[in-house]
CSV table of C-alpha atoms and ligand atoms in Angstrom, one decimal:
chain,number,residue,atom,x,y,z
A,1,MET,CA,-6.7,-55.4,-27.1
A,2,ASN,CA,-8.2,-58.8,-29.0
A,3,GLN,CA,-7.6,-59.4,-32.0
A,4,GLU,CA,-11.3,-60.1,-32.4
A,5,ASN,CA,-12.0,-55.8,-31.0
A,6,LYS,CA,-9.3,-54.6,-34.1
A,7,VAL,CA,-11.5,-52.5,-36.2
A,8,LEU,CA,-9.7,-52.7,-40.0
A,9,ILE,CA,-9.8,-49.1,-41.6
A,10,PHE,CA,-10.8,-49.6,-45.6
A,11,ASP,CA,-9.4,-46.5,-46.5
A,12,THR,CA,-11.2,-45.1,-50.0
A,13,THR,CA,-10.7,-41.3,-51.2
A,14,LEU,CA,-8.7,-42.8,-53.4
A,15,ARG,CA,-12.2,-44.9,-54.9
A,16,ASP,CA,-15.1,-43.5,-53.3
A,17,GLY,CA,-13.5,-40.6,-51.8
A,18,GLU,CA,-13.0,-39.5,-55.8
A,19,GLN,CA,-15.9,-39.9,-56.9
A,20,ALA,CA,-17.5,-36.8,-55.8
A,21,PRO,CA,-18.4,-33.8,-58.5
A,22,GLY,CA,-14.4,-31.8,-59.3
A,23,ALA,CA,-12.5,-34.4,-56.7
A,24,SER,CA,-9.7,-36.0,-59.3
A,25,MET,CA,-6.7,-35.7,-58.8
A,26,ASN,CA,-3.5,-37.3,-60.9
A,27,GLU,CA,-1.2,-40.5,-60.6
A,28,HIS,CA,1.5,-37.7,-59.0
A,29,GLU,CA,-0.7,-36.5,-55.9
A,30,LYS,CA,-2.8,-40.0,-55.9
A,31,LEU,CA,0.7,-42.0,-54.5
A,32,GLU,CA,1.3,-38.5,-52.5
A,33,ILE,CA,-1.8,-39.4,-50.9
A,34,ALA,CA,-1.3,-43.2,-50.7
A,35,TYR,CA,1.9,-42.9,-48.8
A,36,ALA,CA,0.4,-40.4,-46.0
A,37,LEU,CA,-2.5,-43.3,-45.4
A,38,GLU,CA,0.3,-45.8,-45.0
A,39,ARG,CA,1.9,-43.5,-42.5
A,40,LEU,CA,-1.4,-43.4,-40.9
A,41,ASP,CA,-1.4,-47.2,-41.0
A,42,VAL,CA,-4.2,-47.6,-43.0
A,43,ASP,CA,-4.9,-51.6,-43.4
A,44,ILE,CA,-6.6,-51.0,-46.9
A,45,ILE,CA,-6.4,-48.2,-49.6
A,46,GLU,CA,-8.4,-48.5,-52.2
A,47,ALA,CA,-6.8,-46.8,-54.6
A,48,GLY,CA,-8.7,-47.1,-58.3
A,49,PHE,CA,-11.1,-48.7,-60.2
A,50,PRO,CA,-9.0,-49.6,-62.8
A,51,VAL,CA,-10.9,-51.0,-65.7
A,52,ILE,CA,-13.2,-47.6,-65.8
A,53,SER,CA,-10.0,-45.6,-67.9
A,54,LYS,CA,-6.5,-45.7,-68.1
A,55,GLY,CA,-5.5,-43.2,-65.5
A,56,ASP,CA,-7.5,-44.9,-63.0
A,57,PHE,CA,-6.0,-48.5,-64.2
A,58,ASP,CA,-2.9,-46.3,-64.4
A,59,CYS,CA,-3.1,-44.9,-61.1
A,60,VAL,CA,-3.6,-48.1,-59.5
A,61,ARG,CA,-0.7,-49.9,-60.6
A,62,SER,CA,1.3,-46.7,-59.7
A,63,VAL,CA,0.0,-47.6,-56.4
A,64,ALA,CA,0.7,-50.5,-55.9
A,65,ARG,CA,3.7,-50.6,-56.6
A,66,HIS,CA,5.0,-47.8,-53.9
A,67,ILE,CA,3.0,-48.7,-51.5
A,68,GLN,CA,4.4,-51.7,-48.7
A,69,HIS,CA,2.8,-52.7,-45.6
A,70,SER,CA,-0.7,-51.5,-46.3
A,71,THR,CA,-3.1,-54.3,-48.5
A,72,VAL,CA,-3.7,-52.6,-52.1
A,73,CYS,CA,-7.6,-52.8,-52.9
A,74,ALA,CA,-8.7,-52.3,-56.3
A,75,LEU,CA,-13.2,-52.7,-57.3
A,76,ALA,CA,-14.8,-54.3,-59.7
A,77,ARG,CA,-17.9,-54.4,-61.4
A,78,SER,CA,-18.9,-58.6,-60.8
A,79,LEU,CA,-17.1,-58.6,-65.3
A,80,LYS,CA,-14.0,-61.3,-66.1
A,81,GLN,CA,-12.7,-58.0,-67.9
A,82,ASP,CA,-13.0,-55.8,-64.6
A,83,ILE,CA,-12.7,-58.0,-62.6
A,84,ASP,CA,-9.1,-58.9,-64.8
A,85,ALA,CA,-8.0,-55.8,-65.0
A,86,ALA,CA,-8.2,-54.7,-60.7
A,87,HIS,CA,-6.2,-58.3,-61.3
A,88,GLU,CA,-3.3,-56.5,-64.1
A,89,ALA,CA,-3.5,-54.1,-61.7
A,90,LEU,CA,-2.4,-55.0,-58.2
A,91,ARG,CA,0.2,-57.4,-59.8
A,92,SER,CA,3.3,-55.8,-58.0
A,93,ALA,CA,1.4,-54.5,-54.3
A,94,ARG,CA,2.9,-57.0,-51.5
A,95,ARG,CA,-0.9,-56.6,-50.2
A,96,GLN,CA,-3.4,-57.5,-53.1
A,97,ARG,CA,-7.7,-57.3,-52.8
A,98,ILE,CA,-9.9,-57.4,-55.4
A,99,HIS,CA,-13.1,-56.2,-54.4
A,100,VAL,CA,-15.6,-57.0,-56.5
A,101,PHE,CA,-19.4,-55.7,-56.9
A,102,LEU,CA,-23.3,-56.4,-57.4
A,103,ALA,CA,-26.7,-54.4,-56.6
A,104,THR,CA,-29.3,-56.1,-54.9
A,105,SER,CA,-31.8,-54.2,-54.9
A,106,LYS,CA,-35.1,-54.9,-55.8
A,107,ILE,CA,-34.0,-50.9,-57.5
A,108,HIS,CA,-31.0,-51.6,-59.3
A,109,MET,CA,-32.0,-55.2,-60.1
A,110,GLN,CA,-34.9,-54.3,-61.9
A,111,HIS,CA,-34.2,-51.3,-63.6
A,112,LYS,CA,-30.5,-50.6,-64.0
A,113,LEU,CA,-29.5,-54.4,-64.4
A,114,LYS,CA,-32.6,-55.8,-65.5
A,115,LYS,CA,-31.8,-58.6,-64.2
A,116,THR,CA,-33.9,-61.7,-62.0
A,117,GLN,CA,-32.3,-62.4,-58.1
A,118,GLU,CA,-31.2,-65.9,-59.4
A,119,GLU,CA,-29.9,-64.8,-62.1
A,120,ILE,CA,-27.9,-61.5,-59.8
A,121,LEU,CA,-26.9,-64.6,-57.4
A,122,GLN,CA,-24.9,-66.8,-59.4
A,123,MET,CA,-23.0,-64.3,-61.5
A,124,ALA,CA,-21.9,-63.1,-57.7
A,125,VAL,CA,-21.3,-65.9,-57.3
A,126,GLU,CA,-19.2,-66.7,-60.6
A,127,ALA,CA,-17.4,-62.8,-59.9
A,128,VAL,CA,-16.1,-64.2,-56.7
A,129,LYS,CA,-15.0,-67.7,-57.6
A,130,TYR,CA,-13.1,-66.5,-60.7
A,131,ALA,CA,-11.6,-63.3,-58.4
A,132,ARG,CA,-10.1,-65.4,-56.2
A,133,HIS,CA,-8.3,-68.2,-58.8
A,134,LYS,CA,-6.3,-65.1,-59.2
A,135,VAL,CA,-5.8,-62.7,-55.5
A,136,ALA,CA,-7.1,-65.0,-51.7
A,137,ASP,CA,-7.6,-61.5,-50.6
A,138,ILE,CA,-11.5,-60.9,-52.3
A,139,GLU,CA,-14.0,-58.7,-50.8
A,140,PHE,CA,-18.0,-58.7,-52.3
A,141,SER,CA,-20.7,-55.5,-51.6
A,142,PRO,CA,-24.1,-56.3,-52.5
A,143,GLU,CA,-24.2,-52.9,-53.8
A,144,ASP,CA,-27.5,-51.1,-52.2
A,145,ALA,CA,-27.7,-53.8,-49.2
A,146,SER,CA,-29.8,-51.4,-47.0
A,147,ARG,CA,-32.7,-50.9,-49.1
A,148,SER,CA,-32.1,-55.4,-50.7
A,149,GLU,CA,-34.4,-57.8,-49.8
A,150,LYS,CA,-33.2,-59.1,-46.2
A,151,LEU,CA,-34.0,-62.7,-46.8
A,152,PHE,CA,-31.8,-62.1,-50.3
A,153,LEU,CA,-29.4,-60.1,-49.2
A,154,TYR,CA,-28.6,-63.6,-46.7
A,155,ARG,CA,-28.6,-65.6,-49.6
A,156,ILE,CA,-25.9,-64.2,-51.4
A,157,LEU,CA,-24.0,-63.5,-48.5
A,158,GLU,CA,-24.4,-67.6,-47.6
A,159,ALA,CA,-23.3,-68.3,-51.0
A,160,VAL,CA,-20.7,-65.5,-51.6
A,161,ILE,CA,-19.0,-66.5,-48.2
A,162,ASP,CA,-19.0,-70.5,-50.2
A,163,ALA,CA,-17.7,-68.4,-52.7
A,164,GLY,CA,-14.1,-67.7,-51.4
A,165,ALA,CA,-15.1,-64.0,-50.2
A,166,THR,CA,-13.5,-63.5,-47.2
A,167,THR,CA,-15.5,-59.1,-46.0
A,168,VAL,CA,-18.8,-59.2,-47.0
A,169,ASN,CA,-19.4,-55.2,-47.7
A,170,ILE,CA,-22.8,-53.7,-46.1
A,171,PRO,CA,-23.2,-51.0,-48.1
A,172,ASP,CA,-25.7,-48.0,-47.8
A,173,THR,CA,-25.2,-47.1,-51.4
A,174,VAL,CA,-27.3,-43.6,-51.1
A,175,GLY,CA,-27.1,-43.5,-47.3
A,176,TYR,CA,-30.6,-43.4,-47.0
A,177,ALA,CA,-30.4,-45.3,-43.4
A,178,MET,CA,-30.6,-45.0,-39.8
A,179,PRO,CA,-27.9,-45.6,-37.2
A,180,ILE,CA,-30.6,-48.1,-35.0
A,181,GLU,CA,-31.7,-49.5,-38.6
A,182,TYR,CA,-28.7,-50.0,-39.3
A,183,GLY,CA,-27.1,-51.2,-35.8
A,184,ASN,CA,-30.1,-53.6,-36.7
A,185,LEU,CA,-28.8,-54.7,-40.1
A,186,ILE,CA,-25.5,-56.2,-38.9
A,187,ALA,CA,-26.4,-58.0,-36.2
A,188,GLU,CA,-29.1,-59.7,-37.4
A,189,ILE,CA,-26.5,-60.6,-41.0
A,190,LYS,CA,-24.6,-62.4,-38.3
A,191,ASN,CA,-27.7,-64.0,-36.6
A,192,ASN,CA,-28.8,-64.9,-39.7
A,193,VAL,CA,-25.8,-65.7,-42.2
A,194,PRO,CA,-25.2,-69.6,-41.0
A,195,ASN,CA,-21.5,-68.7,-42.3
A,196,ILE,CA,-21.0,-65.5,-41.9
A,197,HIS,CA,-18.5,-65.7,-38.9
A,198,LYS,CA,-15.6,-66.9,-42.1
A,199,ALA,CA,-16.1,-63.5,-43.0
A,200,VAL,CA,-15.3,-60.2,-42.0
A,201,ILE,CA,-18.0,-58.4,-42.0
A,202,SER,CA,-17.3,-54.1,-43.2
A,203,VAL,CA,-19.9,-51.5,-43.3
A,204,HIS,CA,-19.9,-48.4,-46.1
A,205,CYS,CA,-22.5,-45.3,-45.1
A,206,HIS,CA,-22.8,-42.3,-47.6
A,207,ASP,CA,-23.8,-39.5,-45.9
A,208,ASP,CA,-26.9,-38.5,-47.2
A,209,LEU,CA,-28.8,-37.7,-44.6
A,210,GLY,CA,-25.4,-36.9,-42.2
A,211,VAL,CA,-25.3,-39.9,-40.1
A,212,ALA,CA,-22.4,-42.1,-41.8
A,213,VAL,CA,-19.9,-42.0,-39.1
A,214,ALA,CA,-23.3,-43.0,-37.0
A,215,ASN,CA,-24.6,-45.2,-39.5
A,216,SER,CA,-20.8,-47.7,-39.2
A,217,LEU,CA,-20.4,-46.9,-35.0
A,218,ALA,CA,-23.3,-48.6,-34.9
A,219,ALA,CA,-22.5,-51.6,-37.3
A,220,ILE,CA,-19.2,-51.2,-34.9
A,221,ARG,CA,-21.3,-51.3,-32.2
A,222,THR,CA,-23.5,-54.5,-33.7
A,223,GLY,CA,-20.2,-56.5,-34.5
A,224,ALA,CA,-18.7,-55.6,-38.0
A,225,ARG,CA,-15.0,-55.0,-38.1
A,226,GLN,CA,-14.2,-53.3,-41.1
A,227,VAL,CA,-14.5,-49.2,-41.4
A,228,GLU,CA,-14.7,-48.0,-45.2
A,229,CYS,CA,-14.3,-44.2,-44.8
A,230,THR,CA,-12.1,-41.2,-46.5
A,231,ILE,CA,-10.8,-39.0,-45.4
A,232,ASN,CA,-12.5,-35.4,-44.4
A,233,GLY,CA,-15.8,-37.6,-46.0
A,234,ILE,CA,-14.9,-37.1,-49.2
A,235,GLY,CA,-16.7,-38.9,-51.7
A,236,GLU,CA,-20.3,-39.6,-54.7
A,237,ARG,CA,-22.3,-36.7,-53.5
A,238,ALA,CA,-22.7,-35.8,-50.3
A,239,GLY,CA,-19.5,-37.4,-49.4
A,240,ASN,CA,-19.1,-40.6,-47.0
A,241,ALA,CA,-18.1,-41.9,-44.0
A,242,SER,CA,-14.8,-39.0,-42.4
A,243,MET,CA,-12.4,-41.2,-41.5
A,244,GLU,CA,-10.6,-39.6,-38.9
A,245,GLU,CA,-14.6,-38.9,-36.8
A,246,ILE,CA,-14.6,-42.4,-36.8
A,247,VAL,CA,-11.3,-43.2,-36.1
A,248,MET,CA,-11.2,-40.4,-33.0
A,249,ALA,CA,-14.7,-42.0,-31.5
A,250,LEU,CA,-13.3,-45.2,-31.7
A,251,LYS,CA,-10.4,-44.3,-30.2
A,252,THR,CA,-12.2,-41.3,-27.3
A,253,ARG,CA,-15.1,-43.0,-26.3
A,254,GLN,CA,-13.2,-46.5,-26.3
A,255,ASP,CA,-16.1,-47.1,-22.1
A,256,VAL,CA,-18.9,-46.8,-25.1
A,257,TYR,CA,-17.4,-49.3,-28.5
A,258,GLY,CA,-14.2,-51.6,-26.9
A,259,CYS,CA,-12.5,-51.0,-30.4
A,260,THR,CA,-9.6,-50.3,-31.6
A,261,THR,CA,-7.3,-48.7,-34.5
A,262,ASN,CA,-4.8,-49.6,-35.7
A,263,ILE,CA,-4.2,-45.8,-36.4
A,264,GLN,CA,-1.8,-42.8,-36.5
A,265,THR,CA,-3.9,-40.4,-35.5
A,266,GLN,CA,-0.8,-38.1,-35.2
A,267,GLU,CA,-1.0,-37.7,-38.6
A,268,ILE,CA,-4.2,-36.9,-38.7
A,269,CYS,CA,-4.0,-33.7,-39.6
A,270,ARG,CA,-1.0,-33.4,-42.2
A,271,VAL,CA,-3.0,-36.2,-43.9
A,272,SER,CA,-6.7,-34.0,-43.5
A,273,ARG,CA,-4.9,-31.2,-45.6
A,274,LEU,CA,-2.6,-32.6,-48.8
A,275,VAL,CA,-6.1,-34.4,-49.3
A,276,SER,CA,-8.0,-30.4,-49.1
A,277,LYS,CA,-5.3,-29.5,-51.2
A,278,TYR,CA,-5.1,-31.7,-53.5
A,279,THR,CA,-8.9,-32.2,-55.0
A,280,GLY,CA,-9.3,-28.0,-53.9
A,281,PHE,CA,-11.6,-28.3,-51.5
A,282,ALA,CA,-11.6,-26.4,-48.5
A,283,VAL,CA,-12.3,-28.4,-45.1
A,284,ALA,CA,-15.5,-26.8,-43.6
A,285,PRO,CA,-13.9,-24.1,-40.3
A,286,ASN,CA,-16.6,-25.8,-37.6
A,287,LYS,CA,-16.0,-29.7,-38.8
A,288,ALA,CA,-15.3,-32.6,-36.1
A,289,VAL,CA,-11.5,-33.1,-36.0
A,290,VAL,CA,-10.1,-32.0,-38.6
A,291,GLY,CA,-10.8,-28.1,-39.2
A,292,ALA,CA,-9.7,-24.6,-38.2
A,293,ASN,CA,-12.2,-24.1,-34.9
A,294,ALA,CA,-11.4,-27.9,-33.6
A,295,PHE,CA,-9.7,-26.7,-30.6
A,296,ARG,CA,-10.0,-23.3,-30.8
A,297,HIS,CA,-12.6,-21.7,-27.1
A,298,GLU,CA,-13.4,-18.8,-28.2
A,299,ALA,CA,-15.7,-17.4,-25.7
A,300,GLY,CA,-15.1,-16.1,-22.0
A,301,ILE,CA,-16.3,-19.2,-19.9
A,302,HIS,CA,-14.0,-21.6,-22.0
A,303,GLN,CA,-11.3,-20.1,-22.6
A,304,ASP,CA,-11.0,-19.7,-18.4
A,305,GLY,CA,-11.9,-23.4,-18.6
A,306,ILE,CA,-9.2,-24.5,-20.8
A,307,LEU,CA,-6.1,-22.7,-18.8
A,308,LYS,CA,-7.3,-24.0,-15.8
A,309,GLU,CA,-8.0,-28.0,-16.9
A,310,ARG,CA,-7.9,-27.8,-20.4
A,311,SER,CA,-10.1,-31.3,-20.0
A,312,THR,CA,-13.0,-29.0,-18.9
A,313,TYR,CA,-13.9,-28.7,-22.6
A,314,GLU,CA,-11.7,-30.0,-24.0
A,315,ILE,CA,-12.4,-34.4,-24.9
A,316,MET,CA,-9.3,-35.3,-27.4
A,317,ARG,CA,-5.8,-33.2,-27.4
A,318,PRO,CA,-4.8,-31.0,-30.1
A,319,ASP,CA,-1.0,-33.3,-30.3
A,320,ASP,CA,-3.4,-36.2,-30.5
A,321,VAL,CA,-4.5,-35.7,-34.1
A,322,GLY,CA,-1.6,-33.5,-35.5
A,323,PHE,CA,-3.9,-30.2,-34.5
A,324,VAL,CA,-1.7,-27.7,-35.6
A,325,GLY,CA,-1.2,-24.7,-33.2
A,326,THR,CA,-2.1,-21.1,-33.3
A,327,GLY,CA,-0.1,-20.3,-31.4
A,328,LEU,CA,2.1,-17.8,-32.1
A,329,VAL,CA,5.8,-19.4,-33.7
A,330,LEU,CA,8.0,-17.1,-35.5
A,331,GLY,CA,8.3,-13.1,-36.4
A,332,LYS,CA,10.7,-11.3,-37.8
A,333,HIS,CA,14.1,-11.5,-35.4
A,334,SER,CA,13.3,-14.9,-36.0
A,335,GLY,CA,17.5,-17.1,-37.3
A,336,ARG,CA,17.4,-19.6,-40.4
A,337,HIS,CA,17.7,-22.5,-37.3
A,338,ALA,CA,14.3,-21.3,-35.1
A,339,PHE,CA,12.9,-21.6,-38.7
A,340,ARG,CA,15.0,-25.4,-39.8
A,341,VAL,CA,13.6,-26.1,-36.0
A,342,ARG,CA,9.8,-25.1,-36.2
A,343,LEU,CA,8.9,-27.2,-39.4
A,344,LYS,CA,10.8,-29.8,-38.3
A,345,HIS,CA,8.6,-29.8,-35.3
A,346,LEU,CA,5.9,-29.8,-38.2
A,347,GLY,CA,6.7,-32.9,-40.2
A,348,ILE,CA,9.1,-30.8,-42.5
A,349,GLU,CA,12.5,-31.1,-43.7
A,350,LEU,CA,13.9,-29.4,-46.7
A,351,SER,CA,17.6,-30.2,-48.8
A,352,ASP,CA,19.7,-26.8,-47.8
A,353,GLU,CA,18.5,-25.4,-50.5
A,354,ASN,CA,15.2,-25.7,-50.4
A,355,LEU,CA,15.3,-23.7,-47.2
A,356,ASP,CA,17.2,-21.1,-47.8
A,357,LYS,CA,15.0,-20.1,-49.9
A,358,ALA,CA,11.9,-20.5,-47.6
A,359,PHE,CA,13.5,-19.4,-45.4
A,360,ASP,CA,14.2,-16.1,-47.6
A,361,ARG,CA,10.1,-16.0,-48.2
A,362,PHE,CA,9.2,-15.7,-44.3
A,363,LYS,CA,11.0,-13.3,-43.9
A,364,ARG,CA,10.0,-11.3,-47.0
A,365,ILE,CA,6.1,-12.3,-45.1
A,366,ALA,CA,7.2,-11.6,-41.7
A,367,ASP,CA,8.0,-8.1,-42.8
A,368,GLN,CA,4.5,-7.6,-43.6
A,369,LYS,CA,3.0,-10.0,-40.9
A,370,LYS,CA,3.9,-9.4,-37.0
A,371,HIS,CA,2.6,-12.7,-36.0
A,372,VAL,CA,3.7,-15.5,-38.7
A,373,PHE,CA,1.2,-18.5,-37.1
A,374,ASP,CA,2.2,-22.5,-38.5
A,375,GLU,CA,-0.6,-22.1,-41.1
A,376,ASP,CA,1.2,-19.4,-42.2
A,377,LEU,CA,4.4,-21.5,-42.7
A,378,LEU,CA,2.9,-24.2,-43.8
A,379,ALA,CA,1.6,-22.6,-46.5
A,380,ILE,CA,4.6,-20.1,-47.2
A,381,VAL,CA,6.4,-24.3,-47.8
A,382,GLU,CA,3.9,-25.8,-49.8
A,383,ASP,CA,4.0,-22.7,-52.1
A,384,GLU,CA,8.1,-22.3,-52.3
A,385,ILE,CA,8.7,-25.8,-52.7
A,386,LYS,CA,6.5,-25.2,-56.0
A,387,ILE,CA,8.2,-21.6,-57.0
A,388,PHE,CA,11.4,-24.5,-57.2
A,389,GLU,CA,10.3,-26.1,-59.8
A,390,LYS,CA,8.3,-23.7,-61.8
A,391,THR,CA,8.3,-23.7,-65.7
A,392,TRP,CA,6.9,-19.5,-65.2
A,393,GLY,CA,7.5,-17.8,-61.8
A,394,LEU,CA,5.9,-13.9,-60.5
A,395,VAL,CA,8.8,-11.6,-60.3
A,396,ASN,CA,6.5,-8.0,-60.2
A,397,LEU,CA,3.2,-7.7,-60.2
A,398,VAL,CA,1.0,-3.4,-60.0
A,399,SER,CA,-2.5,-3.2,-60.3
A,400,LYS,CA,-4.7,-0.5,-60.5
A,401,SER,CA,-8.5,0.0,-59.6
A,402,GLY,CA,-11.1,2.0,-58.5
A,403,THR,CA,-15.1,2.8,-58.4
A,404,ASN,CA,-14.8,5.1,-61.2
A,405,ILE,CA,-11.1,4.2,-63.6
A,406,LYS,CA,-10.7,1.6,-65.3
A,407,THR,CA,-8.8,-1.8,-64.1
A,408,GLU,CA,-5.9,-2.5,-65.2
A,409,VAL,CA,-2.7,-4.9,-64.8
A,410,ASN,CA,1.0,-4.3,-65.4
A,411,ILE,CA,3.1,-7.7,-65.1
A,412,VAL,CA,7.0,-9.8,-65.0
A,413,LEU,CA,7.1,-13.0,-65.1
A,414,LYS,CA,10.0,-14.9,-66.0
A,415,SER,CA,11.3,-18.5,-67.8
A,416,LYS,CA,13.8,-19.9,-68.3
A,417,GLY,CA,16.4,-16.9,-66.5
A,418,LYS,CA,14.5,-14.5,-68.3
A,419,ASN,CA,11.5,-12.0,-68.3
A,420,TYR,CA,8.9,-11.4,-70.1
A,421,GLU,CA,6.5,-7.9,-69.9
A,422,LYS,CA,2.7,-7.4,-69.9
A,423,VAL,CA,0.3,-4.7,-69.0
A,424,SER,CA,-3.9,-5.5,-69.9
A,425,SER,CA,-7.2,-4.0,-68.7
A,426,GLY,CA,-10.0,-6.6,-67.6
A,427,ASP,CA,-13.5,-6.9,-65.9
A,428,GLY,CA,-11.6,-7.0,-62.4
A,429,PRO,CA,-7.8,-7.2,-61.5
A,430,VAL,CA,-7.7,-10.5,-60.9
A,431,ASP,CA,-9.5,-11.4,-64.2
A,432,ALA,CA,-7.3,-8.5,-65.7
A,433,CYS,CA,-3.7,-10.2,-64.0
A,434,TYR,CA,-5.0,-13.5,-65.7
A,435,LYS,CA,-5.8,-12.4,-69.1
A,436,ALA,CA,-1.6,-10.6,-68.4
A,437,ILE,CA,-1.1,-14.3,-67.7
A,438,ASP,CA,-2.1,-15.5,-70.7
A,439,ALA,CA,-0.9,-13.4,-73.3
A,440,ILE,CA,2.6,-13.9,-72.1
A,441,THR,CA,2.5,-17.6,-72.3
A,442,LYS,CA,0.8,-17.8,-75.3
A,443,ILE,CA,-1.4,-20.6,-73.4
A,444,LYS,CA,-4.7,-19.8,-72.8
A,445,GLY,CA,-6.0,-20.9,-70.1
A,446,GLU,CA,-9.7,-21.4,-68.8
A,447,LEU,CA,-11.1,-20.0,-65.3
A,448,LEU,CA,-13.5,-22.7,-63.9
A,449,ASP,CA,-13.3,-21.7,-60.4
A,450,TYR,CA,-11.9,-19.1,-58.1
A,451,SER,CA,-11.8,-19.5,-53.9
A,452,ILE,CA,-9.9,-17.6,-51.8
A,453,GLN,CA,-9.6,-18.3,-47.9
A,454,SER,CA,-7.6,-16.7,-45.1
A,455,VAL,CA,-5.4,-18.9,-43.6
A,456,THR,CA,-5.1,-17.9,-40.3
A,457,GLN,CA,-7.2,-14.3,-38.3
A,458,GLY,CA,-6.1,-10.7,-38.6
A,459,LYS,CA,-6.4,-8.7,-41.0
A,460,ASP,CA,-3.0,-9.6,-42.3
A,461,ALA,CA,-3.8,-13.1,-43.0
A,462,LEU,CA,-1.9,-14.8,-45.4
A,463,GLY,CA,-4.2,-15.4,-48.1
A,464,GLU,CA,-4.9,-18.4,-49.7
A,465,VAL,CA,-6.3,-19.1,-53.2
A,466,THR,CA,-7.3,-22.0,-55.1
A,467,VAL,CA,-7.8,-22.2,-58.8
A,468,LYS,CA,-9.3,-25.2,-60.9
A,469,VAL,CA,-8.5,-23.8,-65.4
A,470,LYS,CA,-8.8,-25.6,-68.2
A,471,PHE,CA,-6.1,-25.7,-69.9
A,472,ASP,CA,-7.5,-27.9,-73.5
A,473,ASP,CA,-9.3,-30.7,-72.1
A,474,ARG,CA,-7.4,-30.9,-68.9
A,475,ASN,CA,-8.4,-29.7,-65.7
A,476,VAL,CA,-5.8,-28.1,-62.7
A,477,ILE,CA,-6.8,-27.8,-59.5
A,478,ALA,CA,-3.3,-25.1,-57.9
A,479,HIS,CA,-3.1,-22.7,-55.4
A,480,GLY,CA,-1.1,-19.9,-54.0
A,481,THR,CA,-1.0,-17.9,-50.9
A,482,SER,CA,0.4,-14.3,-50.2
A,483,THR,CA,-0.7,-11.7,-47.7
A,484,ASP,CA,-1.8,-9.8,-51.3
A,485,ILE,CA,-4.8,-12.1,-52.6
A,486,LEU,CA,-3.7,-10.4,-56.1
A,487,GLU,CA,-0.9,-11.9,-55.6
A,488,ALA,CA,-2.1,-15.1,-54.4
A,489,SER,CA,-4.3,-15.9,-58.1
A,490,ALA,CA,-1.6,-15.1,-59.7
A,491,LYS,CA,0.5,-17.7,-57.8
A,492,ALA,CA,-2.3,-19.9,-57.9
A,493,TYR,CA,-3.8,-19.7,-61.1
A,494,LEU,CA,0.8,-19.9,-62.5
A,495,ASN,CA,1.6,-22.8,-60.4
A,496,ALA,CA,-1.4,-25.0,-62.4
A,497,LEU,CA,0.2,-23.5,-65.9
A,498,ASN,CA,3.6,-25.0,-64.1
A,499,LYS,CA,1.1,-28.4,-62.9
A,500,VAL,CA,0.5,-29.1,-66.9
A,501,LEU,CA,3.5,-27.3,-68.4
A,502,THR,CA,5.8,-30.4,-66.1
A,503,PRO,CA,3.3,-33.4,-65.8
A,504,THR,CA,4.7,-35.8,-63.5
B,26,LIG,O1,-21.5,-46.7,-52.5
B,26,LIG,C1,-21.3,-48.0,-52.6
B,26,LIG,O2,-22.1,-49.8,-52.7
B,26,LIG,C2,-20.4,-48.0,-53.3
B,26,LIG,C3,-20.2,-50.1,-53.8
B,26,LIG,C4,-18.8,-49.8,-55.1
B,26,LIG,C5,-19.3,-50.1,-52.7
B,26,LIG,O3,-18.8,-47.8,-53.3
B,27,LIG,ZN1,-19.8,-46.0,-51.6
């Protein structure tokens, strides 16, 4: 495969993805995701929009300092102060890109920017020139490109390429375009922008009408060689094009697209899980590529076909995307060695001390639960690792509730080697439990969001509770798992509290 057929993957999970309402992540979480993206072999990581807040600036700077191979990109409006902030945040990156944008559609120019076409053109050119003096790798995005007047779009693209832009991105900002139209737009840009061969054409699609991935693929067919996308498709409103779907479509349908990417696809599920964990956005079970049901076969005819020949009903192999199987892996008779080997297979290596603690928890769960699946193991480890570091830990929890009796919870927590006990009543066991925790810790949290999902199937499945809690002015997302949903709820709340008490 030659370079012309290589599609660059530009991941914007940490920027556009984080713009999804309620998805904000802290610096430590973003850095962990950036490391995971680098393991995926993403070409460009858009780490944030440094001028908008100190938090965003710090996150971009931290990603820039730690990422070795991927290009680190920062977003800027076509304003000097934005470009300066982006440049400063990227200073220590080995490979730096500044992404400058400015709206070019009539609607945006008239109502949002209140500027004429000529003023916009001049601003864009000046911004690109200014950024190009600082960094060699410059991307320009005419925001709302798909609704922009075409002749003006061609003019501005030609002008910014002359000014030094090395990538020109064509955003379908509001998810309005249809695949046939969007694919044609890229072909028309290739035919009508005289210096287009000097830049990479990039695409950036939103999913308002559910066609972000289809649009991105249509654009690749007609010449785009960079795709902007996010893990799990998270992003503004209905989200961005999902990276895993685009990458696996290109890989599975090489015959149609004839293009490759650098992506190490076997890392996909791991990153998907991480993003879901840190944003608190559960992945729908039927989500293509990474959903829990993506490789499960329920119908008898399908199961029979799969057993005879996998390709009857499977167009991708679960291993290709690092999909964790649902096969029975361990039970109460499994030993420490088998536990360690299985974790290693899942890509987790723990220190001896952490392994002991995780194994202890596994044994307790295996006693209550007949089958321990890979997903259970991942949940146990994620939960347990936090327990090692925590300030407040759960020692014991007893609840009394029923149709005609007052709900009461008795909880014992441990902190710095000392136990604290409290009995509280409330509007249901979760409320009573959280009131008791607030009373013991003397820190009041406001529960903004609460959801529960089963990690595996069956009545004895591990339940994973996700909470979003507000402590003063900080919103924190955390998880807790247990076969007992009240215990999972208590752990999730305590994990949120511990996150606030031990900031990273
Ligand atoms: O959707 C959009 O237009 C954007 C730009 C900043 C590229 O996110
Ligand atoms: Zn966008």
